[in-house]
PDB file of C-alpha atoms in Angstrom:
ATOM      1  CA  MET A 141      -7.122  17.992  -9.733  1.00 51.00           C
ATOM      2  CA  MET A 142      -7.277  16.183 -12.839  1.00 55.00           C
ATOM      3  CA  SER A 143     -10.486  16.144 -14.951  1.00 65.00           C
ATOM      4  CA  GLU A 144     -12.365  12.790 -14.490  1.00 76.00           C
ATOM      5  CA  GLU A 145     -11.427  11.322 -18.066  1.00 81.00           C
ATOM      6  CA  LYS A 146      -7.769  12.357 -17.609  1.00 81.00           C
ATOM      7  CA  ASN A 147      -7.614  10.701 -14.433  1.00 89.00           C
ATOM      8  CA  ARG A 148      -8.050   7.193 -15.796  1.00 96.00           C
ATOM      9  CA  VAL A 149      -5.624   4.819 -14.498  1.00 97.00           C
ATOM     10  CA  PRO A 150      -4.738   1.138 -15.293  1.00 97.00           C
ATOM     11  CA  ILE A 151      -6.111  -1.477 -12.896  1.00 97.00           C
ATOM     12  CA  ILE A 152      -4.882  -5.170 -12.233  1.00 96.00           C
ATOM     13  CA  GLY A 153      -7.988  -6.146 -10.488  1.00 96.00           C
ATOM     14  CA  VAL A 154     -10.755  -5.819  -7.860  1.00 98.00           C
ATOM     15  CA  ALA A 155     -11.269  -8.315  -5.217  1.00 97.00           C
ATOM     16  CA  ARG A 156     -14.466  -8.314  -3.145  1.00 97.00           C
ATOM     17  CA  HIS A 157     -15.465  -9.506   0.187  1.00 96.00           C
ATOM     18  CA  ARG A 158     -11.947  -9.743   1.808  1.00 95.00           C
ATOM     19  CA  LEU A 159     -12.149 -10.116   5.675  1.00 91.00           C
ATOM     20  CA  ALA A 160      -9.413  -9.568   8.079  1.00 81.00           C
ATOM     21  CA  VAL A 161      -6.652  -9.677   5.489  1.00 86.00           C
ATOM     22  CA  ASP A 162      -6.078  -5.946   4.426  1.00 90.00           C
ATOM     23  CA  GLY A 163      -8.047  -3.559   6.561  1.00 92.00           C
ATOM     24  CA  GLN A 164     -10.826  -3.594   9.108  1.00 93.00           C
ATOM     25  CA  GLY A 165     -14.025  -5.191   8.242  1.00 96.00           C
ATOM     26  CA  VAL A 166     -15.337  -6.283   4.816  1.00 97.00           C
ATOM     27  CA  THR A 167     -12.910  -4.635   2.346  1.00 98.00           C
ATOM     28  CA  THR A 168     -12.759  -4.704  -1.525  1.00 98.00           C
ATOM     29  CA  LEU A 169      -8.968  -4.696  -2.679  1.00 98.00           C
ATOM     30  CA  VAL A 170      -8.374  -2.293  -5.585  1.00 98.00           C
ATOM     31  CA  ALA A 171      -4.971  -3.337  -7.161  1.00 97.00           C
ATOM     32  CA  PHE A 172      -3.305  -0.761  -9.473  1.00 98.00           C
ATOM     33  CA  HIS A 173      -0.805  -1.247 -12.143  1.00 97.00           C
ATOM     34  CA  GLY A 174       2.673   0.310 -12.019  1.00 97.00           C
ATOM     35  CA  CYS A 175       5.447   0.062  -9.091  1.00 97.00           C
ATOM     36  CA  THR A 176       8.491   1.921  -8.220  1.00 97.00           C
ATOM     37  CA  LEU A 177      10.521  -1.194  -7.060  1.00 97.00           C
ATOM     38  CA  ARG A 178      11.452  -4.282  -8.974  1.00 95.00           C
ATOM     39  CA  CYS A 179      11.449  -7.209  -6.335  1.00 94.00           C
ATOM     40  CA  GLN A 180      12.798 -10.465  -6.739  1.00 93.00           C
ATOM     41  CA  TYR A 181       9.634 -12.335  -5.576  1.00 91.00           C
ATOM     42  CA  CYS A 182       6.990  -9.946  -6.616  1.00 90.00           C
ATOM     43  CA  LEU A 183       3.669 -11.058  -5.864  1.00 84.00           C
ATOM     44  CA  ASN A 184       1.971  -9.148  -8.737  1.00 86.00           C
ATOM     45  CA  ALA A 185       4.734  -9.141 -11.340  1.00 88.00           C
ATOM     46  CA  GLN A 186       1.929  -8.246 -13.907  1.00 92.00           C
ATOM     47  CA  CYS A 187       2.021  -4.595 -12.532  1.00 92.00           C
ATOM     48  CA  LEU A 188       5.443  -4.237 -14.195  1.00 91.00           C
ATOM     49  CA  ARG A 189       4.513  -5.448 -17.617  1.00 93.00           C
ATOM     50  CA  PRO A 190       3.114  -2.826 -20.078  1.00 92.00           C
ATOM     51  CA  ASP A 191       0.149  -5.111 -20.749  1.00 94.00           C
ATOM     52  CA  GLY A 192      -0.292  -6.435 -17.418  1.00 93.00           C
ATOM     53  CA  PHE A 193      -3.492  -4.513 -16.457  1.00 95.00           C
ATOM     54  CA  SER A 194      -7.258  -5.828 -16.927  1.00 93.00           C
ATOM     55  CA  ARG A 195      -8.772  -2.407 -17.627  1.00 96.00           C
ATOM     56  CA  THR A 196      -8.622   1.202 -17.000  1.00 97.00           C
ATOM     57  CA  ALA A 197     -11.316   3.202 -14.930  1.00 98.00           C
ATOM     58  CA  THR A 198     -11.872   6.596 -13.781  1.00 98.00           C
ATOM     59  CA  PRO A 199     -12.765   7.388  -9.999  1.00 98.00           C
ATOM     60  CA  ALA A 200     -16.472   7.604 -10.858  1.00 98.00           C
ATOM     61  CA  GLU A 201     -16.288   4.378 -12.852  1.00 98.00           C
ATOM     62  CA  LEU A 202     -14.509   2.551  -9.805  1.00 98.00           C
ATOM     63  CA  LEU A 203     -17.080   3.821  -7.484  1.00 98.00           C
ATOM     64  CA  ASP A 204     -20.151   2.576  -9.543  1.00 98.00           C
ATOM     65  CA  GLU A 205     -18.296  -0.881  -9.490  1.00 98.00           C
ATOM     66  CA  VAL A 206     -17.739  -1.181  -5.842  1.00 98.00           C
ATOM     67  CA  MET A 207     -20.982   0.444  -4.512  1.00 98.00           C
ATOM     68  CA  ILE A 208     -22.401  -2.992  -4.765  1.00 98.00           C
ATOM     69  CA  ASP A 209     -20.880  -3.832  -1.178  1.00 98.00           C
ATOM     70  CA  ASN A 210     -21.735  -0.528   0.486  1.00 98.00           C
ATOM     71  CA  LEU A 211     -24.066  -2.379   2.852  1.00 98.00           C
ATOM     72  CA  TYR A 212     -21.386  -4.707   3.905  1.00 97.00           C
ATOM     73  CA  PHE A 213     -18.939  -1.832   4.368  1.00 97.00           C
ATOM     74  CA  LEU A 214     -21.416   0.187   6.406  1.00 97.00           C
ATOM     75  CA  ALA A 215     -22.377  -2.702   8.730  1.00 97.00           C
ATOM     76  CA  THR A 216     -18.787  -3.963   9.469  1.00 97.00           C
ATOM     77  CA  GLY A 217     -16.638  -0.610   9.300  1.00 97.00           C
ATOM     78  CA  GLY A 218     -15.037  -1.755   6.072  1.00 97.00           C
ATOM     79  CA  GLY A 219     -14.372  -0.006   3.039  1.00 98.00           C
ATOM     80  CA  ILE A 220     -11.556  -0.144  -0.101  1.00 98.00           C
ATOM     81  CA  THR A 221      -7.930  -1.148   0.306  1.00 98.00           C
ATOM     82  CA  PHE A 222      -5.679   0.299  -2.367  1.00 98.00           C
ATOM     83  CA  GLY A 223      -2.897  -2.134  -3.381  1.00 97.00           C
ATOM     84  CA  GLY A 224      -0.904  -2.886  -6.389  1.00 95.00           C
ATOM     85  CA  GLY A 225       1.871  -2.492  -7.491  1.00 95.00           C
ATOM     86  CA  GLU A 226       2.511   0.640  -5.740  1.00 98.00           C
ATOM     87  CA  PRO A 227      -0.824   2.474  -5.245  1.00 98.00           C
ATOM     88  CA  ALA A 228       0.603   5.663  -3.647  1.00 98.00           C
ATOM     89  CA  ILE A 229       1.873   6.566  -7.183  1.00 98.00           C
ATOM     90  CA  ARG A 230      -1.927   6.993  -8.022  1.00 98.00           C
ATOM     91  CA  SER A 231      -2.511   9.400  -5.255  1.00 98.00           C
ATOM     92  CA  GLU A 232      -4.373  11.909  -7.579  1.00 97.00           C
ATOM     93  CA  PHE A 233      -6.871   8.975  -8.601  1.00 98.00           C
ATOM     94  CA  ILE A 234      -7.310   8.007  -5.014  1.00 98.00           C
ATOM     95  CA  ASP A 235      -7.878  11.652  -3.975  1.00 98.00           C
ATOM     96  CA  ALA A 236     -10.521  11.980  -6.501  1.00 98.00           C
ATOM     97  CA  PHE A 237     -12.283   8.642  -5.536  1.00 98.00           C
ATOM     98  CA  CYS A 238     -12.173   9.064  -1.920  1.00 98.00           C
ATOM     99  CA  ARG A 239     -13.828  12.638  -2.252  1.00 97.00           C
ATOM    100  CA  ILE A 240     -16.816  11.113  -4.083  1.00 98.00           C
ATOM    101  CA  ALA A 241     -17.013   7.857  -2.081  1.00 98.00           C
ATOM    102  CA  PRO A 242     -19.501   7.558   1.065  1.00 98.00           C
ATOM    103  CA  PRO A 243     -17.916   9.379   4.119  1.00 97.00           C
ATOM    104  CA  GLU A 244     -18.447   6.396   6.297  1.00 98.00           C
ATOM    105  CA  TRP A 245     -15.883   4.080   3.955  1.00 98.00           C
ATOM    106  CA  HIS A 246     -12.684   3.191   5.703  1.00 98.00           C
ATOM    107  CA  PHE A 247      -9.670   3.578   3.248  1.00 98.00           C
ATOM    108  CA  THR A 248      -6.580   1.507   3.704  1.00 98.00           C
ATOM    109  CA  ILE A 249      -3.464   1.592   1.513  1.00 98.00           C
ATOM    110  CA  GLU A 250      -0.652  -1.010   1.105  1.00 98.00           C
ATOM    111  CA  THR A 251       2.422   0.744   0.218  1.00 98.00           C
ATOM    112  CA  ALA A 252       6.168   0.246   0.261  1.00 98.00           C
ATOM    113  CA  LEU A 253       6.672   4.147   0.892  1.00 98.00           C
ATOM    114  CA  ASN A 254       9.118   4.294  -1.914  1.00 98.00           C
ATOM    115  CA  VAL A 255       7.436   7.309  -3.564  1.00 98.00           C
ATOM    116  CA  ASP A 256       7.827  11.107  -3.713  1.00 98.00           C
ATOM    117  CA  ARG A 257       6.596  12.633  -0.599  1.00 98.00           C
ATOM    118  CA  GLN A 258       3.991  14.779  -2.545  1.00 98.00           C
ATOM    119  CA  HIS A 259       2.018  11.563  -2.923  1.00 98.00           C
ATOM    120  CA  LEU A 260       1.881  11.009   0.614  1.00 98.00           C
ATOM    121  CA  GLU A 261       1.013  14.613   1.444  1.00 98.00           C
ATOM    122  CA  ARG A 262      -1.986  14.334  -0.878  1.00 98.00           C
ATOM    123  CA  LEU A 263      -3.180  11.074   0.849  1.00 98.00           C
ATOM    124  CA  LEU A 264      -2.796  11.935   4.520  1.00 98.00           C
ATOM    125  CA  PRO A 265      -6.165  13.483   4.924  1.00 97.00           C
ATOM    126  CA  LEU A 266      -7.762  10.555   3.069  1.00 97.00           C
ATOM    127  CA  ILE A 267      -6.314   7.363   4.377  1.00 98.00           C
ATOM    128  CA  HIS A 268      -7.248   5.884   7.659  1.00 98.00           C
ATOM    129  CA  GLU A 269      -4.689   2.887   7.719  1.00 98.00           C
ATOM    130  CA  TYR A 270      -1.393   2.218   6.384  1.00 98.00           C
ATOM    131  CA  ILE A 271      -0.168  -1.263   5.722  1.00 98.00           C
ATOM    132  CA  ILE A 272       3.561  -0.630   5.021  1.00 98.00           C
ATOM    133  CA  ASP A 273       5.842  -3.215   3.459  1.00 96.00           C
ATOM    134  CA  ILE A 274       9.436  -2.351   4.552  1.00 95.00           C
ATOM    135  CA  LYS A 275      11.185  -5.194   3.455  1.00 96.00           C
ATOM    136  CA  ASP A 276      14.281  -4.699   5.624  1.00 98.00           C
ATOM    137  CA  VAL A 277      15.919  -1.545   6.946  1.00 98.00           C
ATOM    138  CA  ASN A 278      19.489  -2.837   5.764  1.00 98.00           C
ATOM    139  CA  PRO A 279      20.227  -0.835   2.780  1.00 98.00           C
ATOM    140  CA  ASP A 280      22.039  -3.421   1.177  1.00 98.00           C
ATOM    141  CA  ILE A 281      19.425  -5.924   1.743  1.00 98.00           C
ATOM    142  CA  TYR A 282      16.856  -3.769   0.451  1.00 98.00           C
ATOM    143  CA  LYS A 283      18.608  -2.772  -2.673  1.00 98.00           C
ATOM    144  CA  ARG A 284      19.551  -6.382  -3.654  1.00 97.00           C
ATOM    145  CA  TYR A 285      16.064  -7.296  -3.195  1.00 97.00           C
ATOM    146  CA  THR A 286      14.348  -4.393  -4.657  1.00 97.00           C
ATOM    147  CA  GLY A 287      16.745  -2.839  -7.027  1.00 97.00           C
ATOM    148  CA  GLN A 288      16.268   0.535  -5.054  1.00 97.00           C
ATOM    149  CA  ASP A 289      17.505   2.570  -2.279  1.00 98.00           C
ATOM    150  CA  ASN A 290      15.657   2.741   0.946  1.00 98.00           C
ATOM    151  CA  SER A 291      16.385   5.947   2.407  1.00 98.00           C
ATOM    152  CA  ARG A 292      13.176   7.447   0.950  1.00 98.00           C
ATOM    153  CA  VAL A 293      11.317   4.807   2.539  1.00 98.00           C
ATOM    154  CA  LEU A 294      12.549   5.423   6.201  1.00 98.00           C
ATOM    155  CA  ASP A 295      12.256   9.269   5.647  1.00 98.00           C
ATOM    156  CA  ASN A 296       8.522   9.031   4.679  1.00 98.00           C
ATOM    157  CA  LEU A 297       7.747   6.611   7.516  1.00 98.00           C
ATOM    158  CA  GLN A 298       9.330   9.112   9.920  1.00 98.00           C
ATOM    159  CA  TRP A 299       7.308  11.777   8.394  1.00 98.00           C
ATOM    160  CA  LEU A 300       4.033   9.814   8.705  1.00 98.00           C
ATOM    161  CA  LEU A 301       4.882   8.686  12.190  1.00 98.00           C
ATOM    162  CA  SER A 302       5.402  12.569  13.083  1.00 97.00           C
ATOM    163  CA  HIS A 303       1.730  13.001  12.816  1.00 97.00           C
ATOM    164  CA  ASP A 304      -0.587  12.815  15.817  1.00 96.00           C
ATOM    165  CA  GLY A 305      -2.104   9.328  16.222  1.00 95.00           C
ATOM    166  CA  MET A 306      -0.621   7.898  13.235  1.00 96.00           C
ATOM    167  CA  ALA A 307       1.218   5.084  15.087  1.00 95.00           C
ATOM    168  CA  ASP A 308      -2.077   3.541  15.674  1.00 97.00           C
ATOM    169  CA  ARG A 309      -2.903   3.876  12.067  1.00 97.00           C
ATOM    170  CA  VAL A 310       0.396   2.341  10.894  1.00 98.00           C
ATOM    171  CA  MET A 311       0.993  -1.450  10.542  1.00 97.00           C
ATOM    172  CA  VAL A 312       4.414  -2.509   9.152  1.00 98.00           C
ATOM    173  CA  ARG A 313       4.915  -5.724   7.562  1.00 96.00           C
ATOM    174  CA  LEU A 314       8.187  -7.735   8.277  1.00 96.00           C
ATOM    175  CA  PRO A 315       8.903 -10.499   5.848  1.00 96.00           C
ATOM    176  CA  HIS A 316      11.476 -13.174   6.380  1.00 96.00           C
ATOM    177  CA  ILE A 317      12.824 -13.458   2.626  1.00 96.00           C
ATOM    178  CA  PRO A 318      14.562 -16.460   1.731  1.00 95.00           C
ATOM    179  CA  ASP A 319      18.116 -16.007   0.579  1.00 94.00           C
ATOM    180  CA  PHE A 320      18.021 -12.092   1.199  1.00 96.00           C
ATOM    181  CA  ASN A 321      17.505 -11.725   4.924  1.00 97.00           C
ATOM    182  CA  THR A 322      18.057 -13.640   8.169  1.00 97.00           C
ATOM    183  CA  ASP A 323      15.997 -13.916  11.297  1.00 97.00           C
ATOM    184  CA  ASN A 324      18.489 -11.712  13.129  1.00 98.00           C
ATOM    185  CA  ASP A 325      17.973  -9.106  10.208  1.00 98.00           C
ATOM    186  CA  VAL A 326      14.384  -9.108  10.823  1.00 97.00           C
ATOM    187  CA  GLN A 327      14.559  -8.735  14.502  1.00 97.00           C
ATOM    188  CA  TYR A 328      17.136  -5.941  14.027  1.00 98.00           C
ATOM    189  CA  THR A 329      14.664  -4.273  11.494  1.00 98.00           C
ATOM    190  CA  ARG A 330      11.773  -4.558  14.222  1.00 98.00           C
ATOM    191  CA  ARG A 331      13.841  -3.053  17.030  1.00 98.00           C
ATOM    192  CA  HIS A 332      15.125  -0.248  14.652  1.00 98.00           C
ATOM    193  CA  LEU A 333      11.233   0.667  13.515  1.00 98.00           C
ATOM    194  CA  ALA A 334      10.146   0.480  17.149  1.00 98.00           C
ATOM    195  CA  THR A 335      12.653   3.125  18.085  1.00 98.00           C
ATOM    196  CA  MET A 336      11.054   5.264  15.278  1.00 97.00           C
ATOM    197  CA  GLY A 337       7.761   4.865  16.818  1.00 97.00           C
ATOM    198  CA  VAL A 338       6.112   1.879  15.091  1.00 98.00           C
ATOM    199  CA  THR A 339       4.127  -0.330  17.539  1.00 97.00           C
ATOM    200  CA  ARG A 340       2.228  -2.653  15.126  1.00 97.00           C
ATOM    201  CA  PHE A 341       3.883  -5.365  13.076  1.00 97.00           C
ATOM    202  CA  ASP A 342       3.022  -8.167  10.779  1.00 96.00           C
ATOM    203  CA  GLU A 343       5.964 -10.682  10.693  1.00 96.00           C
ATOM    204  CA  PHE A 344       5.661 -13.446   8.217  1.00 94.00           C
ATOM    205  CA  THR A 345       7.811 -15.569   5.774  1.00 94.00           C
ATOM    206  CA  TYR A 346       7.549 -15.402   1.901  1.00 88.00           C
ATOM    207  CA  LEU A 347       6.665 -18.651   0.437  1.00 79.00           C
ATOM    208  CA  CYS A 348       8.876 -18.723  -2.784  1.00 68.00           C
ATOM    209  CA  ARG A 349       8.107 -21.154  -5.636  1.00 59.00           C
TER     210      ARG A 349
END
């Protein structure tokens, strides 16, 4: 494990008092800088700019900041949602943070799963809920939209689902992406993921400016 000071990471921002949008109960969203994708309609494009973060923090510094809402977390079964960017690439930081946070907190991660498996292996004992942005299972649509291949995404999803009880802890987001996929593409993706064992879906349409 990294020393506290070496495990200092760039953070886009911290959003408090979120309810029913990214995890159970009252949550605080911690958005990390950095991503493995280059999505055409990126919601947090600053995560890709070298200067696109507001500050850096160590696990202990972040804990001091978010402890202000401890009573809300305990009363509602909430906690911290890790987002970004791609938070899974900050797995060492998340590991260190979760180990010093109150054990009653609920930890959620919003991830595209396009990361090395070692990150997910580190996070598996710590994360209670996974909100996964699959984009589309069609490799051509996925690459045109993100600039990356999606084989690692599907492999990682299958690996997650192979663990007992994980289907109840995984929610997959299925976006209708204007100019990239159709309603038929989205429904094909949904059927394909259902055969893999996914049971929870969040289907929505990107609002592009």
